[in-house]
Amino acid sequence: MRKYQQTHKVAAAAAAAATENIQVQPLGASKRPLLPLPLPGGGPVMPALPRGLFLGLLVTRPGIFPMEFGCCFFALNCLCVLVLLETAAAQSSKGSQCRCPQHATCINGTHCTCNDGFATWSGQKYFNDPLEICDDVNECVSPVSIFCGKDADCVNTDGSYHCTCVPGYAFPSGEETFRNATMNNCQDVNECAPSMNISCGQNADCVNTNGGYHCACNPGYALPSGKETFPNATMNNCQDVNECAPPIRISCGQNADCVNTEGSYHCTCSPGYALPSGEGTFPNATMNNCQEISFPSWTPPSEVSQGFLNQLRFITSKFKNASAQESITEFLNDIVELLESSRDLEHLPLEARLQVATYLLSGSEQVLRALAQTMPNGPMVFPALRGTELSMNVMEKPTGSVEVGRSHSKMRLNWNLAWKPGGSEKAVVGLFSTHKMKKLLTNAPLVLEPETKAALQQMNEARVEGGIPVLLSAVSTAFLSNKDTGNLSSPVTFTFSHPNVSCEPPEVICAFWQCNNGSGHWATTGCKKVGCKGSSTTCNCTHLSSFAILMAQYDVEDWTLSVITQVGLGVSLVCLLLCILTFLLCRPIQGSRTTIHLHLCLCLFVGSAVFLAGTANSSQGQVGLRCRLVAGLLHYCFLAAFCWMCLEGLELYFLVVRVFPGPGLRTRWLCLLGYGTPALIVAISAAVNSQGYGRPRYCWLSLENGFIWSFLGPVTLIIAFNAFIFVITVWKLTQKFSEINPDMKKLKKTRMLTFTAIAQLCVLGCTWIFGLFLFGPENHVLAYIFTILNCVQGCFLFLLHCLLNKKVREEYRRWACIVTKSKYNEFSTSTTSQSRALRPSLESGM
């Protein structure tokens, strides 16, 4: 115990001596890792000791730890002091150079000074105290407080400092540190740039801020909590805002409805209304221009078409009470019923029918386009209804190609033709096909392109006039949301189904309906046939309208037939004129039969003259007043000719078969029957169907609705009646020739009359048997036969009734003698007067 106490005293004395000039601070108050200790007696500064060893000196105070711990720390302190003393003694033996603490520099070997960025605890610049410490100076706090400028922070370092941009800012050059505010170029970092790969999740956008960023829902979306921002994608809960419901409830104006969409909304016109521009949506009430869907305004050409227009307007008036799909279905049903029930349309003049067809096609296109704008997205096919089909496709901002259509026709095109950026977001493509337009488009003219016409003329080696089209396929009306379809950037492909026909050109053609001043006609400009397989034809067109496949019958001028017609009819007219003069001036043959022959020749003369003047219709397929008058005059003249032939048969019957002798029909009754009967037939025909007179190619009776029978029926009856009369006449003549005492002179005369009547009937009847088929489909053989027979009619009548008649021949001789004698008498008189004038001269010696 005594030994421990002595040791404790010695260590305490040594510790007191060693720590005489040490300034102790609380633990943790300094960042100094080492603690330098001075040697006793003011010798050289000893090396710095680890702070862990020096801590033992701080726990020697009595009362801090129990006795056992105090003894241990005391022994440790003594050991440290002994080690320091031995080290100092060793260093003192090596020389007298000063020893400085860490972060200090020895000056002149006599004293120390702290390096830049360090300072002593005492604040002295120069020191030789072995216990002095050079501690780091924090330039970023008072009293130094280095200012780094805006959006930057000062960062203290061991013995120095630097400036850095605060989070969210950086140097554009990429440097991370700088010295002071003059070098500050901190700029905001755009965390929302693509290179940063910041994602805020679906329906949200990154929003850059000064020194940071946040996420916000896209317009049309919002957080259910009502907050406007959130930090990152994990906190995303953006949901669609229904702008059309309370509390927002967007107003779109009159006759319009608000339609909520994902992230937005738009306004659409209410059922039965549409925008005149053709767009399906508009943004707000200020852009509202919804107008009632109806056929465009039109001035009907007749009362019948006015009734048709009223029915169309009634159809569109029902759109207000139904959805778009119901309205389209109802529209198709009403159009089909209207075309099927409006029989009066068939009897309209061609020009009026073409106007109605043009109005119906263009109006249907406009109505269907307007209704389709309010249809939901996707392809739609409406049920086929009695030869009528409709298919469409509605998309928003579409790309690629699209095909619509069904069994009648199909259409394939690029979506960019229907939708253009900057316009309505919804694009519409539709195809409406119907077979019910044939009654309106019958005999519609076809205008050929100059190239097509030149090719036809080269092929036929003759002049080609406009063709008369026959509809082979359904009439298909194409409509797009884009109204500007006059010159498309890429062609549209159509495929039409039709009856199996020959695909040899130029009969099957691709045509479209060309509107012109309220009317229209078929045309081929911009459309060409690219394929044909017998029952289907493919066409490419660079514009849109109403399209169809036509079978065209072209009028190819036959120069030979034209010459035969003109020369032959000219000769026939001369012969008929001779017959007329003969029957008027030849007295020996005057009688009822001569009267009949005279009027027969008059009718044929007028009819042939009109025929020679021209039966071709040159009005581009439209039947005008001139053509109707020509057709009516031909109808009357040829009917009258057959009526006079019938009267000749009736007169022959009275001559041979009648029981009671006496004169035949009087002249006034003959004229009444010969001219009144055809006039009555023509009047009735014109009253029933005035449009039956005239065709697009020829001025003759129309084949439609059996109107040709107004001529064919009476002619057939007359031929049958005359044939019956001639059979009875021949039978009676045979009986009379077998009598016991027949009057041979009278019988031979009657036989001759019967023979001439039968021959006359055969020539005229055969001519018009071929003539009935002449105005049908083109047939060169029938055309030549009819032309030849028609040309020989006048020659045949002149030969039969004039040259073969003995009395007429004698009369011709008498006329010839009179003419010859008159010329001879003039010559004789002239010669005698000259002789008498010469006699005095001779007698006078001249």
mmCIF file with all atom_site columns, N, CA and C in Angstrom, residues 795-835:
data_model
loop_
_atom_site.group_PDB
_atom_site.id
_atom_site.type_symbol
_atom_site.label_atom_id
_atom_site.label_alt_id
_atom_site.label_comp_id
_atom_site.label_asym_id
_atom_site.label_entity_id
_atom_site.label_seq_id
_atom_site.pdbx_PDB_ins_code
_atom_site.Cartn_x
_atom_site.Cartn_y
_atom_site.Cartn_z
_atom_site.occupancy
_atom_site.B_iso_or_equiv
_atom_site.pdbx_formal_charge
_atom_site.auth_seq_id
_atom_site.auth_comp_id
_atom_site.auth_asym_id
_atom_site.auth_atom_id
_atom_site.pdbx_PDB_model_num
ATOM 1   N N  . CYS A 1 795 ? -89.296  3.741  -156.011 1.00 0.00 ? 795 CYS A N  1
ATOM 2   C CA . CYS A 1 795 ? -89.085  3.142  -157.344 1.00 0.00 ? 795 CYS A CA 1
ATOM 3   C C  . CYS A 1 795 ? -90.076  2.013  -157.595 1.00 0.00 ? 795 CYS A C  1
ATOM 4   N N  . PHE A 1 796 ? -90.324  1.215  -156.551 1.00 0.00 ? 796 PHE A N  1
ATOM 5   C CA . PHE A 1 796 ? -91.242  0.091  -156.713 1.00 0.00 ? 796 PHE A CA 1
ATOM 6   C C  . PHE A 1 796 ? -92.670  0.579  -156.966 1.00 0.00 ? 796 PHE A C  1
ATOM 7   N N  . LEU A 1 797 ? -93.112  1.575  -156.210 1.00 0.00 ? 797 LEU A N  1
ATOM 8   C CA . LEU A 1 797 ? -94.465  2.099  -156.433 1.00 0.00 ? 797 LEU A CA 1
ATOM 9   C C  . LEU A 1 797 ? -94.596  2.735  -157.812 1.00 0.00 ? 797 LEU A C  1
ATOM 10  N N  . PHE A 1 798 ? -93.568  3.438  -158.245 1.00 0.00 ? 798 PHE A N  1
ATOM 11  C CA . PHE A 1 798 ? -93.609  4.040  -159.577 1.00 0.00 ? 798 PHE A CA 1
ATOM 12  C C  . PHE A 1 798 ? -93.661  2.956  -160.663 1.00 0.00 ? 798 PHE A C  1
ATOM 13  N N  . LEU A 1 799 ? -92.914  1.890  -160.456 1.00 0.00 ? 799 LEU A N  1
ATOM 14  C CA . LEU A 1 799 ? -92.930  0.786  -161.431 1.00 0.00 ? 799 LEU A CA 1
ATOM 15  C C  . LEU A 1 799 ? -94.265  0.059  -161.391 1.00 0.00 ? 799 LEU A C  1
ATOM 16  N N  . LEU A 1 800 ? -94.800  -0.205 -160.206 1.00 0.00 ? 800 LEU A N  1
ATOM 17  C CA . LEU A 1 800 ? -95.998  -1.024 -160.064 1.00 0.00 ? 800 LEU A CA 1
ATOM 18  C C  . LEU A 1 800 ? -97.249  -0.292 -160.505 1.00 0.00 ? 800 LEU A C  1
ATOM 19  N N  . HIS A 1 801 ? -97.386  0.954  -160.122 1.00 0.00 ? 801 HIS A N  1
ATOM 20  C CA . HIS A 1 801 ? -98.634  1.663  -160.386 1.00 0.00 ? 801 HIS A CA 1
ATOM 21  C C  . HIS A 1 801 ? -98.574  2.572  -161.614 1.00 0.00 ? 801 HIS A C  1
ATOM 22  N N  . CYS A 1 802 ? -97.391  2.830  -162.121 1.00 0.00 ? 802 CYS A N  1
ATOM 23  C CA . CYS A 1 802 ? -97.285  3.746  -163.260 1.00 0.00 ? 802 CYS A CA 1
ATOM 24  C C  . CYS A 1 802 ? -96.743  3.045  -164.510 1.00 0.00 ? 802 CYS A C  1
ATOM 25  N N  . LEU A 1 803 ? -95.545  2.553  -164.436 1.00 0.00 ? 803 LEU A N  1
ATOM 26  C CA . LEU A 1 803 ? -94.924  1.981  -165.635 1.00 0.00 ? 803 LEU A CA 1
ATOM 27  C C  . LEU A 1 803 ? -95.586  0.693  -166.082 1.00 0.00 ? 803 LEU A C  1
ATOM 28  N N  . LEU A 1 804 ? -96.101  -0.110 -165.155 1.00 0.00 ? 804 LEU A N  1
ATOM 29  C CA . LEU A 1 804 ? -96.755  -1.361 -165.521 1.00 0.00 ? 804 LEU A CA 1
ATOM 30  C C  . LEU A 1 804 ? -98.239  -1.177 -165.860 1.00 0.00 ? 804 LEU A C  1
ATOM 31  N N  . ASN A 1 805 ? -98.736  0.034  -165.728 1.00 0.00 ? 805 ASN A N  1
ATOM 32  C CA . ASN A 1 805 ? -100.136 0.316  -166.046 1.00 0.00 ? 805 ASN A CA 1
ATOM 33  C C  . ASN A 1 805 ? -100.208 0.822  -167.494 1.00 0.00 ? 805 ASN A C  1
ATOM 34  N N  . LYS A 1 806 ? -100.969 0.094  -168.316 1.00 0.00 ? 806 LYS A N  1
ATOM 35  C CA . LYS A 1 806 ? -101.048 0.417  -169.748 1.00 0.00 ? 806 LYS A CA 1
ATOM 36  C C  . LYS A 1 806 ? -101.621 1.804  -169.975 1.00 0.00 ? 806 LYS A C  1
ATOM 37  N N  . LYS A 1 807 ? -102.646 2.162  -169.229 1.00 0.00 ? 807 LYS A N  1
ATOM 38  C CA . LYS A 1 807 ? -103.267 3.481  -169.397 1.00 0.00 ? 807 LYS A CA 1
ATOM 39  C C  . LYS A 1 807 ? -102.286 4.597  -169.058 1.00 0.00 ? 807 LYS A C  1
ATOM 40  N N  . VAL A 1 808 ? -101.494 4.378  -168.027 1.00 0.00 ? 808 VAL A N  1
ATOM 41  C CA . VAL A 1 808 ? -100.519 5.389  -167.630 1.00 0.00 ? 808 VAL A CA 1
ATOM 42  C C  . VAL A 1 808 ? -99.440  5.514  -168.691 1.00 0.00 ? 808 VAL A C  1
ATOM 43  N N  . ARG A 1 809 ? -99.048  4.367  -169.260 1.00 0.00 ? 809 ARG A N  1
ATOM 44  C CA . ARG A 1 809 ? -98.014  4.423  -170.303 1.00 0.00 ? 809 ARG A CA 1
ATOM 45  C C  . ARG A 1 809 ? -98.529  5.187  -171.525 1.00 0.00 ? 809 ARG A C  1
ATOM 46  N N  . GLU A 1 810 ? -99.796  4.931  -171.893 1.00 0.00 ? 810 GLU A N  1
ATOM 47  C CA . GLU A 1 810 ? -100.370 5.658  -173.025 1.00 0.00 ? 810 GLU A CA 1
ATOM 48  C C  . GLU A 1 810 ? -100.459 7.151  -172.731 1.00 0.00 ? 810 GLU A C  1
ATOM 49  N N  . GLU A 1 811 ? -100.764 7.471  -171.485 1.00 0.00 ? 811 GLU A N  1
ATOM 50  C CA . GLU A 1 811 ? -100.853 8.878  -171.122 1.00 0.00 ? 811 GLU A CA 1
ATOM 51  C C  . GLU A 1 811 ? -99.474  9.532  -171.177 1.00 0.00 ? 811 GLU A C  1
ATOM 52  N N  . TYR A 1 812 ? -98.455  8.751  -170.735 1.00 0.00 ? 812 TYR A N  1
ATOM 53  C CA . TYR A 1 812 ? -97.091  9.279  -170.826 1.00 0.00 ? 812 TYR A CA 1
ATOM 54  C C  . TYR A 1 812 ? -96.711  9.558  -172.281 1.00 0.00 ? 812 TYR A C  1
ATOM 55  N N  . ARG A 1 813 ? -97.142  8.630  -173.208 1.00 0.00 ? 813 ARG A N  1
ATOM 56  C CA . ARG A 1 813 ? -96.826  8.831  -174.631 1.00 0.00 ? 813 ARG A CA 1
ATOM 57  C C  . ARG A 1 813 ? -97.534  10.088 -175.146 1.00 0.00 ? 813 ARG A C  1
ATOM 58  N N  . ARG A 1 814 ? -98.773  10.236 -174.744 1.00 0.00 ? 814 ARG A N  1
ATOM 59  C CA . ARG A 1 814 ? -99.520  11.404 -175.187 1.00 0.00 ? 814 ARG A CA 1
ATOM 60  C C  . ARG A 1 814 ? -98.855  12.684 -174.694 1.00 0.00 ? 814 ARG A C  1
ATOM 61  N N  . TRP A 1 815 ? -98.428  12.654 -173.420 1.00 0.00 ? 815 TRP A N  1
ATOM 62  C CA . TRP A 1 815 ? -97.733  13.835 -172.882 1.00 0.00 ? 815 TRP A CA 1
ATOM 63  C C  . TRP A 1 815 ? -96.429  14.072 -173.628 1.00 0.00 ? 815 TRP A C  1
ATOM 64  N N  . ALA A 1 816 ? -95.770  13.011 -173.966 1.00 0.00 ? 816 ALA A N  1
ATOM 65  C CA . ALA A 1 816 ? -94.510  13.148 -174.693 1.00 0.00 ? 816 ALA A CA 1
ATOM 66  C C  . ALA A 1 816 ? -94.743  13.724 -176.076 1.00 0.00 ? 816 ALA A C  1
ATOM 67  N N  . CYS A 1 817 ? -95.825  13.244 -176.725 1.00 0.00 ? 817 CYS A N  1
ATOM 68  C CA . CYS A 1 817 ? -96.140  13.757 -178.063 1.00 0.00 ? 817 CYS A CA 1
ATOM 69  C C  . CYS A 1 817 ? -96.505  15.232 -178.001 1.00 0.00 ? 817 CYS A C  1
ATOM 70  N N  . ILE A 1 818 ? -97.259  15.572 -176.968 1.00 0.00 ? 818 ILE A N  1
ATOM 71  C CA . ILE A 1 818 ? -97.649  16.977 -176.827 1.00 0.00 ? 818 ILE A CA 1
ATOM 72  C C  . ILE A 1 818 ? -96.407  17.844 -176.656 1.00 0.00 ? 818 ILE A C  1
ATOM 73  N N  . VAL A 1 819 ? -95.506  17.401 -175.789 1.00 0.00 ? 819 VAL A N  1
ATOM 74  C CA . VAL A 1 819 ? -94.282  18.170 -175.557 1.00 0.00 ? 819 VAL A CA 1
ATOM 75  C C  . VAL A 1 819 ? -93.444  18.232 -176.815 1.00 0.00 ? 819 VAL A C  1
ATOM 76  N N  . THR A 1 820 ? -93.336  17.076 -177.548 1.00 0.00 ? 820 THR A N  1
ATOM 77  C CA . THR A 1 820 ? -92.526  17.034 -178.773 1.00 0.00 ? 820 THR A CA 1
ATOM 78  C C  . THR A 1 820 ? -93.159  17.881 -179.864 1.00 0.00 ? 820 THR A C  1
ATOM 79  N N  . LYS A 1 821 ? -94.498  17.751 -180.032 1.00 0.00 ? 821 LYS A N  1
ATOM 80  C CA . LYS A 1 821 ? -95.200  18.525 -181.051 1.00 0.00 ? 821 LYS A CA 1
ATOM 81  C C  . LYS A 1 821 ? -95.107  20.006 -180.774 1.00 0.00 ? 821 LYS A C  1
ATOM 82  N N  . SER A 1 822 ? -95.168  20.369 -179.520 1.00 0.00 ? 822 SER A N  1
ATOM 83  C CA . SER A 1 822 ? -95.063  21.782 -179.164 1.00 0.00 ? 822 SER A CA 1
ATOM 84  C C  . SER A 1 822 ? -93.706  22.327 -179.573 1.00 0.00 ? 822 SER A C  1
ATOM 85  N N  . LYS A 1 823 ? -92.675  21.557 -179.329 1.00 0.00 ? 823 LYS A N  1
ATOM 86  C CA . LYS A 1 823 ? -91.339  21.992 -179.721 1.00 0.00 ? 823 LYS A CA 1
ATOM 87  C C  . LYS A 1 823 ? -91.211  22.057 -181.245 1.00 0.00 ? 823 LYS A C  1
ATOM 88  N N  . TYR A 1 824 ? -91.849  21.052 -181.960 1.00 0.00 ? 824 TYR A N  1
ATOM 89  C CA . TYR A 1 824 ? -91.783  21.037 -183.426 1.00 0.00 ? 824 TYR A CA 1
ATOM 90  C C  . TYR A 1 824 ? -92.527  22.230 -184.012 1.00 0.00 ? 824 TYR A C  1
ATOM 91  N N  . ASN A 1 825 ? -93.688  22.557 -183.442 1.00 0.00 ? 825 ASN A N  1
ATOM 92  C CA . ASN A 1 825 ? -94.460  23.707 -183.939 1.00 0.00 ? 825 ASN A CA 1
ATOM 93  C C  . ASN A 1 825 ? -93.695  24.998 -183.727 1.00 0.00 ? 825 ASN A C  1
ATOM 94  N N  . GLU A 1 826 ? -93.020  25.122 -182.591 1.00 0.00 ? 826 GLU A N  1
ATOM 95  C CA . GLU A 1 826 ? -92.225  26.321 -182.350 1.00 0.00 ? 826 GLU A CA 1
ATOM 96  C C  . GLU A 1 826 ? -91.102  26.423 -183.376 1.00 0.00 ? 826 GLU A C  1
ATOM 97  N N  . PHE A 1 827 ? -90.484  25.286 -183.677 1.00 0.00 ? 827 PHE A N  1
ATOM 98  C CA . PHE A 1 827 ? -89.400  25.293 -184.656 1.00 0.00 ? 827 PHE A CA 1
ATOM 99  C C  . PHE A 1 827 ? -89.912  25.639 -186.047 1.00 0.00 ? 827 PHE A C  1
ATOM 100 N N  . SER A 1 828 ? -91.088  25.082 -186.463 1.00 0.00 ? 828 SER A N  1
ATOM 101 C CA . SER A 1 828 ? -91.666  25.339 -187.788 1.00 0.00 ? 828 SER A CA 1
ATOM 102 C C  . SER A 1 828 ? -92.067  26.792 -187.915 1.00 0.00 ? 828 SER A C  1
ATOM 103 N N  . THR A 1 829 ? -92.676  27.343 -186.936 1.00 0.00 ? 829 THR A N  1
ATOM 104 C CA . THR A 1 829 ? -93.106  28.748 -186.974 1.00 0.00 ? 829 THR A CA 1
ATOM 105 C C  . THR A 1 829 ? -91.908  29.665 -187.107 1.00 0.00 ? 829 THR A C  1
ATOM 106 N N  . SER A 1 830 ? -90.871  29.362 -186.392 1.00 0.00 ? 830 SER A N  1
ATOM 107 C CA . SER A 1 830 ? -89.660  30.187 -186.445 1.00 0.00 ? 830 SER A CA 1
ATOM 108 C C  . SER A 1 830 ? -89.027  30.119 -187.817 1.00 0.00 ? 830 SER A C  1
ATOM 109 N N  . THR A 1 831 ? -89.006  28.927 -188.438 1.00 0.00 ? 831 THR A N  1
ATOM 110 C CA . THR A 1 831 ? -88.403  28.759 -189.776 1.00 0.00 ? 831 THR A CA 1
ATOM 111 C C  . THR A 1 831 ? -89.206  29.498 -190.828 1.00 0.00 ? 831 THR A C  1
ATOM 112 N N  . THR A 1 832 ? -90.549  29.440 -190.815 1.00 0.00 ? 832 THR A N  1
ATOM 113 C CA . THR A 1 832 ? -91.420  30.112 -191.799 1.00 0.00 ? 832 THR A CA 1
ATOM 114 C C  . THR A 1 832 ? -91.255  31.611 -191.714 1.00 0.00 ? 832 THR A C  1
ATOM 115 N N  . SER A 1 833 ? -91.181  32.167 -190.550 1.00 0.00 ? 833 SER A N  1
ATOM 116 C CA . SER A 1 833 ? -91.060  33.628 -190.409 1.00 0.00 ? 833 SER A CA 1
ATOM 117 C C  . SER A 1 833 ? -89.716  34.101 -190.956 1.00 0.00 ? 833 SER A C  1
ATOM 118 N N  . GLN A 1 834 ? -88.703  33.299 -190.783 1.00 0.00 ? 834 GLN A N  1
ATOM 119 C CA . GLN A 1 834 ? -87.399  33.679 -191.313 1.00 0.00 ? 834 GLN A CA 1
ATOM 120 C C  . GLN A 1 834 ? -87.400  33.650 -192.840 1.00 0.00 ? 834 GLN A C  1
ATOM 121 N N  . SER A 1 835 ? -88.076  32.676 -193.472 1.00 0.00 ? 835 SER A N  1
ATOM 122 C CA . SER A 1 835 ? -88.139  32.569 -194.945 1.00 0.00 ? 835 SER A CA 1
ATOM 123 C C  . SER A 1 835 ? -88.861  33.762 -195.530 1.00 0.00 ? 835 SER A C  1
#
